mmCIF file of C-alpha atoms in Angstrom:
data_model
loop_
_atom_site.group_PDB
_atom_site.id
_atom_site.type_symbol
_atom_site.label_atom_id
_atom_site.label_comp_id
_atom_site.label_asym_id
_atom_site.label_seq_id
_atom_site.Cartn_x
_atom_site.Cartn_y
_atom_site.Cartn_z
ATOM 1 C CA MET E 1 77.703 57.166 47.001
ATOM 2 C CA LYS E 2 77.374 60.704 45.808
ATOM 3 C CA MET E 3 73.984 61.071 47.536
ATOM 4 C CA LYS E 4 75.404 59.788 50.825
ATOM 5 C CA THR E 5 78.280 62.266 50.717
ATOM 6 C CA TYR E 6 75.852 65.060 49.967
ATOM 7 C CA ARG E 7 73.654 64.100 52.954
ATOM 8 C CA ILE E 8 76.657 63.905 55.285
ATOM 9 C CA ASN E 9 78.043 67.267 54.106
ATOM 10 C CA PHE E 10 74.592 68.860 54.300
ATOM 11 C CA GLY E 11 74.105 67.452 57.820
ATOM 12 C CA ILE E 12 77.476 68.808 58.963
ATOM 13 C CA LEU E 13 76.741 72.196 57.409
ATOM 14 C CA LEU E 14 73.260 72.335 58.957
ATOM 15 C CA GLY E 15 74.656 71.376 62.390
ATOM 16 C CA ALA E 16 77.374 74.014 62.147
ATOM 17 C CA LEU E 17 74.858 76.711 61.165
ATOM 18 C CA LEU E 18 72.528 75.788 64.024
ATOM 19 C CA SER E 19 75.427 75.814 66.494
ATOM 20 C CA MET E 20 76.596 79.213 65.298
ATOM 21 C CA THR E 21 73.060 80.612 65.457
ATOM 22 C CA PHE E 22 72.701 79.414 69.037
ATOM 23 C CA MET E 23 76.157 80.726 69.957
ATOM 24 C CA PHE E 24 75.555 84.215 68.565
ATOM 25 C CA SER E 25 72.063 84.499 70.016
ATOM 26 C CA ALA E 26 73.497 83.772 73.472
ATOM 27 C CA CYS E 27 75.897 86.709 73.234
ATOM 28 C CA ASP E 28 74.874 89.689 75.359
ATOM 29 C CA ASP E 29 75.346 93.196 74.053
ATOM 30 C CA ASP E 30 75.286 94.638 77.619
ATOM 31 C CA ASP E 31 72.311 96.889 76.879
ATOM 32 C CA ASP E 32 70.784 95.830 80.190
ATOM 33 C CA THR E 33 73.666 97.206 82.276
ATOM 34 C CA THR E 34 72.558 99.846 84.759
ATOM 35 C CA VAL E 35 74.921 102.790 84.823
ATOM 36 C CA ILE E 36 75.372 104.256 88.292
ATOM 37 C CA PRO E 37 76.744 107.797 88.115
ATOM 38 C CA ASP E 38 79.760 108.689 90.206
ATOM 39 C CA ALA E 39 79.001 110.382 93.482
ATOM 40 C CA GLU E 40 79.470 114.120 93.519
ATOM 41 C CA ILE E 41 82.534 114.712 95.665
ATOM 42 C CA VAL E 42 83.281 118.227 96.891
ATOM 43 C CA THR E 43 86.954 118.784 97.639
ATOM 44 C CA LEU E 44 87.338 120.975 100.686
ATOM 45 C CA ASN E 45 90.287 123.371 100.661
ATOM 46 C CA GLU E 46 93.349 122.446 102.679
ATOM 47 C CA VAL E 47 93.074 124.468 105.868
ATOM 48 C CA ALA E 48 95.920 125.703 108.079
ATOM 49 C CA LEU E 49 95.134 125.185 111.758
ATOM 50 C CA THR E 50 96.691 127.985 113.820
ATOM 51 C CA GLY E 51 96.313 129.730 117.161
ATOM 52 C CA ALA E 52 95.870 133.048 115.353
ATOM 53 C CA ASN E 53 92.553 131.741 113.965
ATOM 54 C CA GLU E 54 91.150 131.117 117.468
ATOM 55 C CA VAL E 55 88.570 133.486 118.973
ATOM 56 C CA PRO E 56 90.245 135.163 120.777
ATOM 57 C CA PRO E 57 93.648 134.377 119.208
ATOM 58 C CA VAL E 58 96.127 132.356 121.283
ATOM 59 C CA ASN E 59 99.929 132.412 121.253
ATOM 60 C CA THR E 60 101.143 128.917 120.350
ATOM 61 C CA GLN E 61 103.875 127.274 118.333
ATOM 62 C CA ALA E 62 101.531 124.385 117.485
ATOM 63 C CA THR E 63 100.318 124.016 113.898
ATOM 64 C CA GLY E 64 98.146 121.678 111.920
ATOM 65 C CA THR E 65 96.285 121.068 108.687
ATOM 66 C CA PHE E 66 92.873 119.793 107.696
ATOM 67 C CA ARG E 67 92.212 118.098 104.361
ATOM 68 C CA GLY E 68 88.836 116.721 103.430
ATOM 69 C CA THR E 69 86.210 115.795 100.897
ATOM 70 C CA TYR E 70 82.450 115.882 101.182
ATOM 71 C CA ASN E 71 80.328 113.241 99.458
ATOM 72 C CA MET E 72 77.059 114.853 98.355
ATOM 73 C CA ASP E 73 75.375 111.429 98.072
ATOM 74 C CA THR E 74 76.333 109.888 101.418
ATOM 75 C CA LYS E 75 76.509 113.280 103.218
ATOM 76 C CA VAL E 76 79.819 112.240 104.827
ATOM 77 C CA ILE E 77 83.019 114.258 105.293
ATOM 78 C CA ASN E 78 86.192 112.169 104.937
ATOM 79 C CA TYR E 79 89.145 113.951 106.492
ATOM 80 C CA THR E 80 92.796 113.874 107.471
ATOM 81 C CA ILE E 81 93.989 116.119 110.294
ATOM 82 C CA THR E 82 97.678 116.582 111.029
ATOM 83 C CA PHE E 83 99.153 118.495 113.948
ATOM 84 C CA GLN E 84 102.509 119.231 115.579
ATOM 85 C CA GLY E 85 103.514 120.810 118.880
ATOM 86 C CA ILE E 86 100.249 120.051 120.663
ATOM 87 C CA THR E 87 98.817 117.273 122.816
ATOM 88 C CA PRO E 88 95.120 117.419 121.937
ATOM 89 C CA THR E 89 92.528 116.790 124.629
ATOM 90 C CA ALA E 90 89.581 117.129 122.217
ATOM 91 C CA MET E 91 88.783 117.922 118.583
ATOM 92 C CA HIS E 92 85.516 119.051 117.067
ATOM 93 C CA PHE E 93 83.771 120.367 114.007
ATOM 94 C CA HIS E 94 82.128 123.630 115.091
ATOM 95 C CA ARG E 95 79.518 125.845 113.473
ATOM 96 C CA GLY E 96 80.599 129.463 113.147
ATOM 97 C CA ALA E 97 81.765 132.049 110.655
ATOM 98 C CA VAL E 98 85.312 133.420 110.620
ATOM 99 C CA GLY E 99 85.925 135.322 113.853
ATOM 100 C CA VAL E 100 82.955 133.750 115.639
ATOM 101 C CA ALA E 101 83.212 131.070 118.340
ATOM 102 C CA GLY E 102 80.389 128.638 117.702
ATOM 103 C CA PRO E 103 78.893 125.481 119.179
ATOM 104 C CA ILE E 104 80.224 121.969 118.648
ATOM 105 C CA THR E 105 78.572 120.329 115.668
ATOM 106 C CA ILE E 106 80.337 116.949 115.505
ATOM 107 C CA PRO E 107 83.005 115.588 117.876
ATOM 108 C CA ILE E 108 86.113 114.101 116.283
ATOM 109 C CA ASN E 109 86.919 110.891 118.080
ATOM 110 C CA PRO E 110 90.436 109.506 118.256
ATOM 111 C CA GLY E 111 91.255 106.062 116.978
ATOM 112 C CA THR E 112 91.658 103.256 119.462
ATOM 113 C CA ASP E 113 95.381 102.627 119.712
ATOM 114 C CA PRO E 114 96.700 100.520 122.605
ATOM 115 C CA TYR E 115 100.003 102.424 122.475
ATOM 116 C CA SER E 116 98.456 105.855 123.010
ATOM 117 C CA SER E 117 97.057 105.671 126.538
ATOM 118 C CA ASN E 118 98.419 109.141 127.414
ATOM 119 C CA ASN E 119 97.337 110.753 124.156
ATOM 120 C CA PRO E 120 94.602 109.090 122.139
ATOM 121 C CA TYR E 121 94.917 111.623 119.299
ATOM 122 C CA LEU E 122 97.716 110.701 116.920
ATOM 123 C CA SER E 123 98.791 112.616 113.840
ATOM 124 C CA PRO E 124 97.726 112.065 111.143
ATOM 125 C CA LEU E 125 94.173 111.447 112.277
ATOM 126 C CA VAL E 126 92.073 109.970 109.470
ATOM 127 C CA GLY E 127 88.331 109.669 109.856
ATOM 128 C CA ALA E 128 84.817 110.272 108.609
ATOM 129 C CA THR E 129 81.780 112.000 110.043
ATOM 130 C CA PRO E 130 78.345 110.514 110.414
ATOM 131 C CA PRO E 131 75.983 111.666 107.641
ATOM 132 C CA LEU E 132 75.204 115.379 107.840
ATOM 133 C CA THR E 133 71.688 116.756 108.020
ATOM 134 C CA ALA E 134 70.452 119.105 105.298
ATOM 135 C CA THR E 135 71.042 122.079 107.620
ATOM 136 C CA GLN E 136 74.579 120.933 108.470
ATOM 137 C CA GLU E 137 75.349 120.407 104.773
ATOM 138 C CA ALA E 138 74.171 123.926 103.917
ATOM 139 C CA GLU E 139 76.305 125.412 106.721
ATOM 140 C CA LEU E 140 79.390 123.406 105.680
ATOM 141 C CA LEU E 141 79.104 124.361 102.009
ATOM 142 C CA ALA E 142 78.560 128.022 102.963
ATOM 143 C CA GLY E 143 81.898 128.047 104.851
ATOM 144 C CA GLU E 144 80.280 128.240 108.278
ATOM 145 C CA TRP E 145 82.140 125.307 109.839
ATOM 146 C CA TYR E 146 85.583 125.146 111.383
ATOM 147 C CA ILE E 147 87.900 122.603 112.993
ATOM 148 C CA ASN E 148 89.011 123.223 116.561
ATOM 149 C CA ILE E 149 91.740 121.347 118.440
ATOM 150 C CA HIS E 150 91.694 121.787 122.223
ATOM 151 C CA SER E 151 94.552 121.225 124.699
ATOM 152 C CA SER E 152 94.995 121.361 128.467
ATOM 153 C CA GLN E 153 96.814 124.700 128.067
ATOM 154 C CA TYR E 154 93.992 126.112 125.909
ATOM 155 C CA PRO E 155 90.801 124.233 126.838
ATOM 156 C CA ASP E 156 88.649 126.537 124.664
ATOM 157 C CA GLY E 157 90.829 125.784 121.636
ATOM 158 C CA GLU E 158 94.473 126.048 120.617
ATOM 159 C CA LEU E 159 94.228 125.488 116.860
ATOM 160 C CA ARG E 160 91.441 126.521 114.511
ATOM 161 C CA GLY E 161 90.856 126.498 110.778
ATOM 162 C CA GLN E 162 87.812 127.551 108.763
ATOM 163 C CA ILE E 163 86.579 124.916 106.289
ATOM 164 C CA THR E 164 86.021 126.252 102.772
ATOM 165 C CA ARG E 165 85.672 124.790 99.321
#
């Protein structure tokens, strides 16, 4: 009887040890996890959009702001533009230093809102650019881009703000 009990206890112990060995060997220590670094995000300074910044300056009561970030990995600017006292007819990113009127770089398209048939630009306007080229990125980061909001009263631009970081 003693031998039988010993065999049963030994069998249970051996089974438990084998189960535990299998269980612990199946545990993963996560050494195979690939770490993806966070994208480098450049915060662009909040920019006041005013008529005084236009070239030449315009006299307007309209105002606005530009807030944005630039993702160095995707090459995309994510932005929020707010404005008051203006009915925009067009908005663009332009290339040009302070005091210089430059060419359109990227148009800013309004959202599609069925309630805005008379004015497709609504404030706040939230959007993103297509990916920038290497040249465009260098110009942006050097402070050579600005936002321009056009209106029927000032078709060449009523509000402007230089983008800096």
